[in-house]
Structure formats: C-alpha cells, structure tokens
Amino acid sequence: MQGFRLGSIFGFEIRIDLSWLLIVFLILWTLSAGLFPANYPGLSNATYFGMGLVATFLFFASLLAHELSHSLVARTKGIPVEGITLFIFGGVSRTRMDAEHPDDEFQIAIIGPFTSLVLAAFFGLIAYIGTNAGWSVVVTGVASYLGTINLILAIFNMLPGFPLDGGRVFRSLIWKYTGNQKKATKIASTSGKWLAYLLIALGFWELFGSALLSGLWLILIGWFLYNAAEAGYEELLIRTSLEGVKAQEIMTPHPETVNADLTLQDLVDKYFLSRRYQSFPVTEDSHPIGIITLNQVKDIPREEWIYRTVRDAMIPTDTGVTARPEEQMSQVLEKMQESGVRRVLVTQNGSLKGIITANDVAHWLRRQRDLGNQMG
Ligand SMILES: [Zn+2]
C-alpha cells in the first residue's frame, strides 16, 4: 500500500492511500448535506459545510490518534514502525514484524480502541457540557458526532476477528494460554472470517430492507475483513516457515544471465520468447550490474527495441535488488516487496551466486509442506 506522504509525527511517516480521499468526500457530504441539516435545522448551507469540514478533519485526526497509539506502544516494545497509512476503512500501522510475546501484542492491540474510547468520552463531555451551558449547536453538534463516531470506532475495532484490534487481543489471549502463535492466529482468523460473513449477511439484509448505502458499506467492510483475515494468516505461515532460513537455501543457483549490451530486440527474441523465465540477471564483464524483467522491456516502445540495450531498461543493482547468500529470508522478502520487481539477485564479492523470485519462495514452501516439515 503506497499512497502519498502527508508528513511525519513522532518520527512515524504518515501516508494517505488514494482510497481515503473517497471516504473524506463521502463523510463530508453525508455530514454537510445529511446528518447536520437533519439534526440541527435552520442553519445556513455554509454553516453546515463548515461544520462538516471541521468534523471531517477531527474524524481524520481521531483515526490518526488511534493508529499513533498503536505505533507508540509498538515502538516501546522494540518493534520498528515505519509509519502509518490511512486508507478507506481506517488506518494501518506499517510494522516490520509482529510482536514476539503475547503480552506485547495484547498491549499494542488494545491501546487503539482504548484511545478511541478516551476520545469518545472527551467529545461526549464537550457535547454534554455545551448543551447544558447553551452553546451553539455548531459546536455541540460537531462534538456529539465525534463522540459517537469514536465510540463506534472503539466498538467495531474490538470485534474479536483477526486482524481487527479485538481479533489481535483475542489472538494474544489464546497465544498466551496455548503458547502457540500459529494456532492462535488460525483461531482468530477463523473468527475474523465468521465475523466477515456476519457483516456481509447483515449488509444484504439491510440492502433488502431498503437501507441501500449502509447495506453496501457493511458488505464492503465484510469483504475487506474476510480478505484481511485470510492474508494475515497466510503471511504468518510464510513468515514462520521461513524463520532462520537463508537466501542461499532458497535461491536458484547459477541462473542464466544476459549481457548489458544486448539489444532489447535480441533479448526478447533469444531469451524471453525461448525460455520460461520472466527475468534475467544482467552482467558486464561477468559481474552482475542489474536485473531485467519483461515489464521493463514493455515500458519501452517496440520500435526502439532494435537500438536500445538491456542496460537502458534494467533495474541497476544499487537500487536494493541484491542480497548476500547468508542473509535471512525475512529480510530478503522485504527487499523483494520494496524493490517492486519481486526478485533479488544473490551476490557475493561482486559475483553472482543466484536469483530469488516469488516462484522460488513458493516452490520452497510447497516442498516443505510436502515433506511435512511445517509445524502444526
Ligand atoms: Zn487499531
């Protein structure tokens, strides 16, 4: 998940996914044209719009506070946090790894809903005091909306389905009780999937009960949760399987290479069309200097293929697409993800030892599974 960079708080990079712009618009519209005019009649359109803007902004700040609290606690537990991305259904803290102890996971997970609950109490109190003191509904209306939405956030996030916060709390408790993280994740993910089914069913029920928009929302959220529950479990399976495994155990050794001065036309004719590989290491004087995939070639207009060379199109090795033979696979996977080409060259002292593609990882995992080497 990329998105654009907003800035940074406490050293955490804040990013916004493009899908978030859609939700900002939806919230602003729902509030300015729907909720506020219905609840507080008799104000001007400009006032409703102003209330909508402030409420949307503070809703955004509330979500950020929720995620920041996760990130801050994670950091005190020694878990590196890259930053926070806000997207259509809220936010995620981008961490490089999971908690190693169930108690840590419990604290990291529960602080988020707790923060939302504190915010709900804070805004609720403002609304309560303001209403009794006769403040303008412009203030109390916004405050009471924020109190409600933060309460909903706290409750929704505490539903016991992984990867929601409540699901993580649930997982940490089973993990602590059984001492088995994988089993705990499986149970919490299954519960996440059931929760997703329930949300989808509720959504369809609302759909036929003529609450079109909220029905669609529930279905969308349920679908998202289902996928997240499945992905979360599979990611853990891969991570635990690859724990302690080194790059040289996974790599395909001595891969076929192409010369940097080869034209793209020759590359396509003599390599891509006649071999089953999607990528080749690029060498110069038998040293690896880059990697070329079919995608890079496709980016260059076909009529230029006769004179452009592999060197023009390749991804150079200095962009982080190399790993050492003894490097941990957990690190290598990150490089594969970040480089954007989903493969790395394994090099040692300037010479090529092998290549690792997503296929190599998949093969290795399948072999382990066939050999029954996987735990549980
Ligand atoms: Zn959370």
mmCIF file of C-alpha atoms and ligand atoms in Angstrom:
data_model
loop_
_atom_site.group_PDB
_atom_site.id
_atom_site.type_symbol
_atom_site.label_atom_id
_atom_site.label_comp_id
_atom_site.label_asym_id
_atom_site.label_seq_id
_atom_site.Cartn_x
_atom_site.Cartn_y
_atom_site.Cartn_z
ATOM 1 C CA MET A 1 0.000 0.000 0.000
ATOM 2 C CA GLN A 2 1.712 3.179 -1.159
ATOM 3 C CA GLY A 3 -0.327 6.388 -1.259
ATOM 4 C CA PHE A 4 1.133 9.844 -0.852
ATOM 5 C CA ARG A 5 3.147 11.181 2.019
ATOM 6 C CA LEU A 6 1.457 13.665 4.336
ATOM 7 C CA GLY A 7 4.246 14.333 6.800
ATOM 8 C CA SER A 8 5.541 12.735 9.942
ATOM 9 C CA ILE A 9 4.629 12.673 13.640
ATOM 10 C CA PHE A 10 6.914 11.327 16.398
ATOM 11 C CA GLY A 11 9.166 10.048 13.629
ATOM 12 C CA PHE A 12 6.381 7.980 12.047
ATOM 13 C CA GLU A 13 5.757 8.647 8.400
ATOM 14 C CA ILE A 14 2.080 9.367 7.696
ATOM 15 C CA ARG A 15 0.797 8.280 4.312
ATOM 16 C CA ILE A 16 -2.642 8.563 2.770
ATOM 17 C CA ASP A 17 -3.938 5.965 0.380
ATOM 18 C CA LEU A 18 -5.900 7.403 -2.539
ATOM 19 C CA SER A 19 -8.969 5.454 -1.403
ATOM 20 C CA TRP A 20 -9.021 7.718 1.645
ATOM 21 C CA LEU A 21 -9.892 10.738 -0.488
ATOM 22 C CA LEU A 22 -13.094 8.943 -1.440
ATOM 23 C CA ILE A 23 -14.047 8.434 2.190
ATOM 24 C CA VAL A 24 -13.214 12.052 3.057
ATOM 25 C CA PHE A 25 -15.598 13.178 0.352
ATOM 26 C CA LEU A 26 -18.297 10.711 1.453
ATOM 27 C CA ILE A 27 -18.092 11.773 5.095
ATOM 28 C CA LEU A 28 -18.047 15.470 4.273
ATOM 29 C CA TRP A 29 -21.071 15.027 2.019
ATOM 30 C CA THR A 30 -23.021 12.818 4.457
ATOM 31 C CA LEU A 31 -22.430 15.311 7.281
ATOM 32 C CA SER A 32 -22.946 18.618 5.438
ATOM 33 C CA ALA A 33 -25.904 17.560 3.322
ATOM 34 C CA GLY A 34 -27.464 14.875 5.508
ATOM 35 C CA LEU A 35 -26.743 14.460 9.195
ATOM 36 C CA PHE A 36 -26.246 18.053 10.347
ATOM 37 C CA PRO A 37 -29.193 19.608 8.422
ATOM 38 C CA ALA A 38 -31.460 16.787 9.674
ATOM 39 C CA ASN A 39 -30.387 17.045 13.326
ATOM 40 C CA TYR A 40 -29.915 20.816 13.574
ATOM 41 C CA PRO A 41 -32.412 22.500 11.198
ATOM 42 C CA GLY A 42 -32.499 26.219 10.482
ATOM 43 C CA LEU A 43 -28.814 26.911 9.779
ATOM 44 C CA SER A 44 -27.329 28.126 6.521
ATOM 45 C CA ASN A 45 -25.780 25.747 3.985
ATOM 46 C CA ALA A 46 -22.422 27.422 4.518
ATOM 47 C CA THR A 47 -22.653 26.686 8.254
ATOM 48 C CA TYR A 48 -23.436 23.015 7.580
ATOM 49 C CA PHE A 49 -20.498 22.837 5.214
ATOM 50 C CA GLY A 50 -18.218 24.462 7.810
ATOM 51 C CA MET A 51 -19.409 22.031 10.489
ATOM 52 C CA GLY A 52 -18.847 19.181 8.015
ATOM 53 C CA LEU A 53 -15.311 20.331 7.268
ATOM 54 C CA VAL A 54 -14.320 20.618 10.942
ATOM 55 C CA ALA A 55 -15.961 17.303 11.837
ATOM 56 C CA THR A 56 -14.292 15.504 8.909
ATOM 57 C CA PHE A 57 -10.914 16.943 9.847
ATOM 58 C CA LEU A 58 -11.303 15.934 13.507
ATOM 59 C CA PHE A 59 -12.521 12.485 12.487
ATOM 60 C CA PHE A 60 -9.330 12.173 10.464
ATOM 61 C CA ALA A 61 -7.302 13.350 13.489
ATOM 62 C CA SER A 62 -9.113 10.796 15.688
ATOM 63 C CA LEU A 63 -8.203 7.940 13.338
ATOM 64 C CA LEU A 64 -4.630 9.160 13.299
ATOM 65 C CA ALA A 65 -4.543 9.283 17.114
ATOM 66 C CA HIS A 66 -5.825 5.696 17.215
ATOM 67 C CA GLU A 67 -3.064 4.496 14.867
ATOM 68 C CA LEU A 68 -0.405 6.631 16.549
ATOM 69 C CA SER A 69 -1.194 4.973 19.881
ATOM 70 C CA HIS A 70 -0.579 1.526 18.310
ATOM 71 C CA SER A 71 2.680 2.745 16.790
ATOM 72 C CA LEU A 72 3.928 4.350 20.002
ATOM 73 C CA VAL A 73 3.281 1.248 22.106
ATOM 74 C CA ALA A 74 4.811 -0.973 19.393
ATOM 75 C CA ARG A 75 7.939 1.175 19.465
ATOM 76 C CA THR A 76 8.300 0.859 23.233
ATOM 77 C CA LYS A 77 8.149 -2.942 22.700
ATOM 78 C CA GLY A 78 11.112 -2.704 20.349
ATOM 79 C CA ILE A 79 9.100 -3.265 17.183
ATOM 80 C CA PRO A 80 10.226 -0.976 14.361
ATOM 81 C CA VAL A 81 7.328 1.026 12.908
ATOM 82 C CA GLU A 82 7.841 2.613 9.512
ATOM 83 C CA GLY A 83 4.737 4.710 9.575
ATOM 84 C CA ILE A 84 1.005 4.897 9.299
ATOM 85 C CA THR A 85 -1.165 4.635 6.203
ATOM 86 C CA LEU A 86 -4.744 5.831 6.252
ATOM 87 C CA PHE A 87 -6.981 4.111 3.762
ATOM 88 C CA ILE A 88 -10.629 3.539 3.068
ATOM 89 C CA PHE A 89 -11.518 1.598 6.215
ATOM 90 C CA GLY A 90 -9.347 3.449 8.683
ATOM 91 C CA GLY A 91 -5.646 3.035 9.118
ATOM 92 C CA VAL A 92 -2.793 0.615 9.485
ATOM 93 C CA SER A 93 0.497 0.949 11.292
ATOM 94 C CA ARG A 94 3.191 -0.348 8.987
ATOM 95 C CA THR A 95 5.401 -2.516 11.162
ATOM 96 C CA ARG A 96 8.313 -4.630 10.050
ATOM 97 C CA MET A 97 7.383 -7.527 12.275
ATOM 98 C CA ASP A 98 4.815 -8.910 14.687
ATOM 99 C CA ALA A 99 5.126 -8.876 18.465
ATOM 100 C CA GLU A 100 7.218 -11.721 19.828
ATOM 101 C CA HIS A 101 5.302 -12.095 23.076
ATOM 102 C CA PRO A 102 1.548 -12.354 23.570
ATOM 103 C CA ASP A 103 1.623 -9.708 26.320
ATOM 104 C CA ASP A 104 3.224 -7.209 23.929
ATOM 105 C CA GLU A 105 0.665 -7.958 21.241
ATOM 106 C CA PHE A 106 -2.146 -7.555 23.767
ATOM 107 C CA GLN A 107 -0.940 -4.088 24.777
ATOM 108 C CA ILE A 108 -0.200 -2.946 21.218
ATOM 109 C CA ALA A 109 -3.664 -4.039 20.071
ATOM 110 C CA ILE A 110 -5.792 -2.817 22.953
ATOM 111 C CA ILE A 111 -4.352 0.699 23.135
ATOM 112 C CA GLY A 112 -6.082 1.664 19.865
ATOM 113 C CA PRO A 113 -9.692 1.030 20.909
ATOM 114 C CA PHE A 114 -8.806 2.480 24.313
ATOM 115 C CA THR A 115 -7.624 5.705 22.639
ATOM 116 C CA SER A 116 -10.843 5.874 20.612
ATOM 117 C CA LEU A 117 -12.825 5.356 23.801
ATOM 118 C CA VAL A 118 -10.983 8.206 25.537
ATOM 119 C CA LEU A 119 -11.661 10.449 22.533
ATOM 120 C CA ALA A 120 -15.338 9.423 22.586
ATOM 121 C CA ALA A 121 -15.531 10.393 26.258
ATOM 122 C CA PHE A 122 -13.735 13.684 25.602
ATOM 123 C CA PHE A 123 -16.005 14.777 22.733
ATOM 124 C CA GLY A 124 -19.064 13.418 24.513
ATOM 125 C CA LEU A 125 -18.207 15.520 27.546
ATOM 126 C CA ILE A 126 -17.830 18.655 25.415
ATOM 127 C CA ALA A 127 -21.228 17.968 23.829
ATOM 128 C CA TYR A 128 -22.785 17.373 27.259
ATOM 129 C CA ILE A 129 -21.306 20.466 28.912
ATOM 130 C CA GLY A 130 -22.017 22.609 25.846
ATOM 131 C CA THR A 131 -25.625 21.513 25.602
ATOM 132 C CA ASN A 132 -26.233 22.309 29.276
ATOM 133 C CA ALA A 133 -24.420 25.655 29.036
ATOM 134 C CA GLY A 134 -26.427 26.647 25.976
ATOM 135 C CA TRP A 135 -23.517 26.696 23.491
ATOM 136 C CA SER A 136 -24.280 26.946 19.800
ATOM 137 C CA VAL A 137 -25.288 23.665 18.127
ATOM 138 C CA VAL A 138 -22.485 24.363 15.668
ATOM 139 C CA VAL A 139 -20.080 23.325 18.424
ATOM 140 C CA THR A 140 -22.140 20.744 20.289
ATOM 141 C CA GLY A 141 -23.355 19.118 17.044
ATOM 142 C CA VAL A 142 -19.828 18.533 15.832
ATOM 143 C CA ALA A 143 -18.713 17.340 19.273
ATOM 144 C CA SER A 144 -21.571 14.889 19.622
ATOM 145 C CA TYR A 145 -20.885 13.466 16.139
ATOM 146 C CA LEU A 146 -17.221 12.961 17.058
ATOM 147 C CA GLY A 147 -18.160 11.360 20.364
ATOM 148 C CA THR A 148 -20.440 8.909 18.569
ATOM 149 C CA ILE A 149 -18.066 8.065 15.725
ATOM 150 C CA ASN A 150 -15.158 7.425 18.112
ATOM 151 C CA LEU A 151 -17.381 5.162 20.205
ATOM 152 C CA ILE A 152 -18.343 3.244 17.045
ATOM 153 C CA LEU A 153 -14.657 3.004 16.104
ATOM 154 C CA ALA A 154 -13.786 1.628 19.543
ATOM 155 C CA ILE A 155 -16.590 -0.948 19.440
ATOM 156 C CA PHE A 156 -16.056 -2.032 15.833
ATOM 157 C CA ASN A 157 -12.331 -2.438 16.347
ATOM 158 C CA MET A 158 -12.899 -4.571 19.431
ATOM 159 C CA LEU A 159 -14.914 -7.180 17.488
ATOM 160 C CA PRO A 160 -12.994 -10.425 18.051
ATOM 161 C CA GLY A 161 -11.967 -11.127 14.461
ATOM 162 C CA PHE A 162 -8.352 -11.034 13.307
ATOM 163 C CA PRO A 163 -6.883 -8.716 12.018
ATOM 164 C CA LEU A 164 -9.107 -6.181 13.815
ATOM 165 C CA ASP A 165 -7.685 -4.951 17.133
ATOM 166 C CA GLY A 166 -10.197 -7.100 19.013
ATOM 167 C CA GLY A 167 -9.072 -10.082 16.954
ATOM 168 C CA ARG A 168 -5.468 -9.358 17.885
ATOM 169 C CA VAL A 169 -6.406 -9.114 21.556
ATOM 170 C CA PHE A 170 -8.273 -12.413 21.144
ATOM 171 C CA ARG A 171 -5.248 -13.947 19.414
ATOM 172 C CA SER A 172 -2.848 -12.761 22.107
ATOM 173 C CA LEU A 173 -5.023 -14.341 24.793
ATOM 174 C CA ILE A 174 -5.173 -17.736 23.030
ATOM 175 C CA TRP A 175 -1.473 -17.431 22.250
ATOM 176 C CA LYS A 176 -0.682 -16.780 25.891
ATOM 177 C CA TYR A 177 -2.924 -19.640 27.019
ATOM 178 C CA THR A 178 -1.722 -22.228 24.468
ATOM 179 C CA GLY A 179 1.799 -20.936 23.854
ATOM 180 C CA ASN A 180 1.200 -21.492 20.153
ATOM 181 C CA GLN A 181 1.118 -18.363 17.994
ATOM 182 C CA LYS A 182 0.198 -20.193 14.826
ATOM 183 C CA LYS A 183 -2.745 -21.990 16.386
ATOM 184 C CA ALA A 184 -3.894 -18.719 17.974
ATOM 185 C CA THR A 185 -3.711 -16.931 14.615
ATOM 186 C CA LYS A 186 -5.681 -19.705 12.969
ATOM 187 C CA ILE A 187 -8.460 -19.469 15.547
ATOM 188 C CA ALA A 188 -8.561 -15.662 15.491
ATOM 189 C CA SER A 189 -8.524 -15.603 11.674
ATOM 190 C CA THR A 190 -11.359 -18.109 11.512
ATOM 191 C CA SER A 191 -13.311 -15.919 13.872
ATOM 192 C CA GLY A 192 -12.442 -12.956 11.624
ATOM 193 C CA LYS A 193 -13.894 -14.805 8.644
ATOM 194 C CA TRP A 194 -17.098 -15.645 10.521
ATOM 195 C CA LEU A 195 -17.394 -12.037 11.545
ATOM 196 C CA ALA A 196 -16.951 -11.072 7.893
ATOM 197 C CA TYR A 197 -19.736 -13.464 6.836
ATOM 198 C CA LEU A 198 -21.950 -11.964 9.513
ATOM 199 C CA LEU A 199 -21.274 -8.390 8.319
ATOM 200 C CA ILE A 200 -21.949 -9.385 4.713
ATOM 201 C CA ALA A 201 -25.194 -11.130 5.687
ATOM 202 C CA LEU A 202 -26.254 -8.073 7.691
ATOM 203 C CA GLY A 203 -25.375 -5.913 4.703
ATOM 204 C CA PHE A 204 -27.620 -7.937 2.376
ATOM 205 C CA TRP A 205 -30.373 -7.863 4.947
ATOM 206 C CA GLU A 206 -30.147 -4.054 5.098
ATOM 207 C CA LEU A 207 -29.969 -3.913 1.322
ATOM 208 C CA PHE A 208 -33.340 -5.641 1.030
ATOM 209 C CA GLY A 209 -34.679 -3.623 3.938
ATOM 210 C CA SER A 210 -34.071 -0.542 1.717
ATOM 211 C CA ALA A 211 -31.078 0.823 3.683
ATOM 212 C CA LEU A 212 -29.082 0.755 0.476
ATOM 213 C CA LEU A 213 -25.995 2.752 1.413
ATOM 214 C CA SER A 214 -25.313 1.256 4.839
ATOM 215 C CA GLY A 215 -26.016 -2.199 3.412
ATOM 216 C CA LEU A 216 -23.394 -1.711 0.729
ATOM 217 C CA TRP A 217 -20.946 -0.401 3.314
ATOM 218 C CA LEU A 218 -21.385 -3.476 5.512
ATOM 219 C CA ILE A 219 -20.851 -5.798 2.557
ATOM 220 C CA LEU A 220 -17.733 -3.903 1.533
ATOM 221 C CA ILE A 221 -16.311 -3.924 5.066
ATOM 222 C CA GLY A 222 -17.138 -7.619 5.471
ATOM 223 C CA TRP A 223 -15.451 -8.473 2.196
ATOM 224 C CA PHE A 224 -12.394 -6.464 3.171
ATOM 225 C CA LEU A 225 -12.225 -8.120 6.588
ATOM 226 C CA TYR A 226 -12.513 -11.587 5.047
ATOM 227 C CA ASN A 227 -9.564 -10.975 2.757
ATOM 228 C CA ALA A 228 -7.512 -9.413 5.521
ATOM 229 C CA ALA A 229 -8.182 -12.367 7.834
ATOM 230 C CA GLU A 230 -7.020 -14.798 5.188
ATOM 231 C CA ALA A 231 -3.968 -12.768 4.164
ATOM 232 C CA GLY A 232 -2.926 -12.268 7.791
ATOM 233 C CA TYR A 233 -2.857 -15.993 8.439
ATOM 234 C CA GLU A 234 -1.026 -16.857 5.245
ATOM 235 C CA GLU A 235 1.553 -14.183 5.873
ATOM 236 C CA LEU A 236 2.235 -15.672 9.294
ATOM 237 C CA LEU A 237 2.539 -19.161 7.786
ATOM 238 C CA ILE A 238 5.130 -17.919 5.325
ATOM 239 C CA ARG A 239 6.990 -15.951 7.960
ATOM 240 C CA THR A 240 7.195 -18.830 10.436
ATOM 241 C CA SER A 241 8.175 -21.283 7.688
ATOM 242 C CA LEU A 242 10.993 -19.029 6.555
ATOM 243 C CA GLU A 243 12.263 -18.247 10.040
ATOM 244 C CA GLY A 244 16.018 -18.805 10.204
ATOM 245 C CA VAL A 245 16.207 -19.728 6.507
ATOM 246 C CA LYS A 246 18.982 -18.074 4.481
ATOM 247 C CA ALA A 247 18.911 -16.702 0.955
ATOM 248 C CA GLN A 248 21.272 -19.396 -0.368
ATOM 249 C CA GLU A 249 18.839 -22.139 0.653
ATOM 250 C CA ILE A 250 16.034 -20.677 -1.444
ATOM 251 C CA MET A 251 17.860 -19.238 -4.454
ATOM 252 C CA THR A 252 18.120 -20.817 -7.864
ATOM 253 C CA PRO A 253 21.899 -21.070 -8.232
ATOM 254 C CA HIS A 254 23.826 -20.113 -11.375
ATOM 255 C CA PRO A 255 20.945 -18.537 -13.271
ATOM 256 C CA GLU A 256 21.266 -17.775 -16.959
ATOM 257 C CA THR A 257 22.436 -14.189 -17.438
ATOM 258 C CA VAL A 258 22.219 -11.660 -20.240
ATOM 259 C CA ASN A 259 24.829 -9.163 -21.380
ATOM 260 C CA ALA A 260 24.204 -5.469 -20.696
ATOM 261 C CA ASP A 261 24.975 -4.545 -24.316
ATOM 262 C CA LEU A 262 22.393 -6.882 -25.796
ATOM 263 C CA THR A 263 19.629 -5.022 -27.674
ATOM 264 C CA LEU A 264 16.110 -5.374 -26.325
ATOM 265 C CA GLN A 265 15.003 -6.956 -29.603
ATOM 266 C CA ASP A 266 17.625 -9.700 -29.189
ATOM 267 C CA LEU A 267 16.684 -10.069 -25.542
ATOM 268 C CA VAL A 268 13.065 -10.688 -26.457
ATOM 269 C CA ASP A 269 13.813 -12.956 -29.442
ATOM 270 C CA LYS A 270 16.631 -15.005 -27.986
ATOM 271 C CA TYR A 271 15.680 -15.079 -24.318
ATOM 272 C CA PHE A 272 12.137 -14.171 -23.343
ATOM 273 C CA LEU A 273 10.485 -15.972 -26.281
ATOM 274 C CA SER A 274 12.519 -19.152 -25.959
ATOM 275 C CA ARG A 275 12.931 -19.507 -22.191
ATOM 276 C CA ARG A 276 10.345 -19.823 -19.465
ATOM 277 C CA TYR A 277 11.954 -17.137 -17.246
ATOM 278 C CA GLN A 278 10.311 -13.767 -16.603
ATOM 279 C CA SER A 279 13.574 -12.081 -15.663
ATOM 280 C CA PHE A 280 17.328 -12.316 -16.161
ATOM 281 C CA PRO A 281 20.310 -11.046 -14.188
ATOM 282 C CA VAL A 282 22.302 -8.566 -16.270
ATOM 283 C CA THR A 283 26.087 -8.873 -16.301
ATOM 284 C CA GLU A 284 29.028 -6.870 -17.557
ATOM 285 C CA ASP A 285 32.491 -8.484 -17.574
ATOM 286 C CA SER A 286 30.789 -11.347 -15.707
ATOM 287 C CA HIS A 287 29.825 -9.050 -12.798
ATOM 288 C CA PRO A 288 26.112 -8.615 -12.000
ATOM 289 C CA ILE A 289 25.037 -4.995 -12.604
ATOM 290 C CA GLY A 290 21.256 -5.252 -12.747
ATOM 291 C CA ILE A 291 18.136 -7.233 -13.368
ATOM 292 C CA ILE A 292 15.779 -7.108 -16.346
ATOM 293 C CA THR A 293 12.179 -8.272 -16.387
ATOM 294 C CA LEU A 294 9.629 -8.423 -19.164
ATOM 295 C CA ASN A 295 7.837 -5.454 -17.596
ATOM 296 C CA GLN A 296 10.814 -3.138 -18.050
ATOM 297 C CA VAL A 297 11.034 -4.115 -21.705
ATOM 298 C CA LYS A 298 7.322 -3.496 -22.209
ATOM 299 C CA ASP A 299 7.754 0.036 -20.865
ATOM 300 C CA ILE A 300 9.932 0.894 -23.862
ATOM 301 C CA PRO A 301 8.208 1.482 -27.230
ATOM 302 C CA ARG A 302 8.546 -1.530 -29.523
ATOM 303 C CA GLU A 303 10.151 0.444 -32.371
ATOM 304 C CA GLU A 304 13.058 1.367 -30.057
ATOM 305 C CA TRP A 305 13.877 -2.241 -29.218
ATOM 306 C CA ILE A 306 16.316 -2.606 -32.141
ATOM 307 C CA TYR A 307 18.706 0.051 -30.850
ATOM 308 C CA ARG A 308 18.018 0.304 -27.084
ATOM 309 C CA THR A 309 20.063 -2.057 -24.912
ATOM 310 C CA VAL A 310 19.372 -4.059 -21.797
ATOM 311 C CA ARG A 311 21.438 -1.506 -19.893
ATOM 312 C CA ASP A 312 18.900 1.235 -20.764
ATOM 313 C CA ALA A 313 15.953 -0.707 -19.384
ATOM 314 C CA MET A 314 17.349 -2.766 -16.500
ATOM 315 C CA ILE A 315 16.982 -2.092 -12.799
ATOM 316 C CA PRO A 316 20.528 -1.468 -11.517
ATOM 317 C CA THR A 317 21.786 -3.486 -8.557
ATOM 318 C CA ASP A 318 22.358 -0.372 -6.456
ATOM 319 C CA THR A 319 18.585 0.050 -6.029
ATOM 320 C CA GLY A 320 18.425 -2.667 -3.379
ATOM 321 C CA VAL A 321 17.726 -5.712 -5.552
ATOM 322 C CA THR A 322 20.639 -7.742 -4.194
ATOM 323 C CA ALA A 323 21.105 -9.926 -1.126
ATOM 324 C CA ARG A 324 24.020 -11.799 0.426
ATOM 325 C CA PRO A 325 23.921 -15.639 0.438
ATOM 326 C CA GLU A 326 23.769 -15.775 4.231
ATOM 327 C CA GLU A 327 21.092 -13.067 4.526
ATOM 328 C CA GLN A 328 17.898 -14.028 6.390
ATOM 329 C CA MET A 329 14.907 -14.688 4.159
ATOM 330 C CA SER A 330 12.727 -12.387 6.286
ATOM 331 C CA GLN A 331 14.958 -9.522 5.163
ATOM 332 C CA VAL A 332 15.101 -10.766 1.586
ATOM 333 C CA LEU A 333 11.292 -10.887 1.386
ATOM 334 C CA GLU A 334 11.148 -7.249 2.433
ATOM 335 C CA LYS A 335 13.620 -6.316 -0.297
ATOM 336 C CA MET A 336 11.580 -8.227 -2.836
ATOM 337 C CA GLN A 337 8.484 -6.346 -1.761
ATOM 338 C CA GLU A 338 10.121 -2.928 -1.710
ATOM 339 C CA SER A 339 12.092 -3.186 -4.938
ATOM 340 C CA GLY A 340 8.895 -3.516 -6.942
ATOM 341 C CA VAL A 341 10.363 -6.268 -9.170
ATOM 342 C CA ARG A 342 9.612 -9.060 -6.672
ATOM 343 C CA ARG A 343 13.010 -10.685 -7.151
ATOM 344 C CA VAL A 344 16.544 -10.252 -5.877
ATOM 345 C CA LEU A 345 19.996 -11.255 -7.067
ATOM 346 C CA VAL A 346 22.157 -13.129 -4.584
ATOM 347 C CA THR A 347 25.692 -11.810 -4.853
ATOM 348 C CA GLN A 348 28.964 -12.243 -3.017
ATOM 349 C CA ASN A 349 32.124 -10.180 -3.534
ATOM 350 C CA GLY A 350 30.793 -8.806 -6.791
ATOM 351 C CA SER A 351 29.931 -12.148 -8.335
ATOM 352 C CA LEU A 352 26.524 -13.645 -8.983
ATOM 353 C CA LYS A 353 25.544 -16.653 -6.879
ATOM 354 C CA GLY A 354 21.849 -16.993 -7.667
ATOM 355 C CA ILE A 355 18.457 -15.398 -8.065
ATOM 356 C CA ILE A 356 15.372 -15.500 -5.851
ATOM 357 C CA THR A 357 11.931 -14.973 -7.350
ATOM 358 C CA ALA A 358 8.488 -15.315 -5.809
ATOM 359 C CA ASN A 359 8.378 -18.682 -7.586
ATOM 360 C CA ASP A 360 11.473 -19.884 -5.732
ATOM 361 C CA VAL A 361 9.861 -18.976 -2.416
ATOM 362 C CA ALA A 362 6.596 -20.679 -3.402
ATOM 363 C CA HIS A 363 8.440 -23.831 -4.521
ATOM 364 C CA TRP A 364 10.402 -23.964 -1.329
ATOM 365 C CA LEU A 365 7.262 -23.555 0.785
ATOM 366 C CA ARG A 366 5.474 -26.268 -1.174
ATOM 367 C CA ARG A 367 8.432 -28.622 -0.768
ATOM 368 C CA GLN A 368 8.455 -28.017 2.969
ATOM 369 C CA ARG A 369 4.738 -28.714 3.106
ATOM 370 C CA ASP A 370 5.147 -31.929 1.091
ATOM 371 C CA LEU A 371 7.931 -33.077 3.336
ATOM 372 C CA GLY A 372 5.702 -32.440 6.326
ATOM 373 C CA ASN A 373 8.332 -30.176 7.803
ATOM 374 C CA GLN A 374 5.864 -27.493 8.764
ATOM 375 C CA MET A 375 4.868 -27.203 12.373
ATOM 376 C CA GLY A 376 1.314 -27.998 13.401
HETATM 377 ZN ZN ZN B 1 -6.480 -0.189 15.776
#
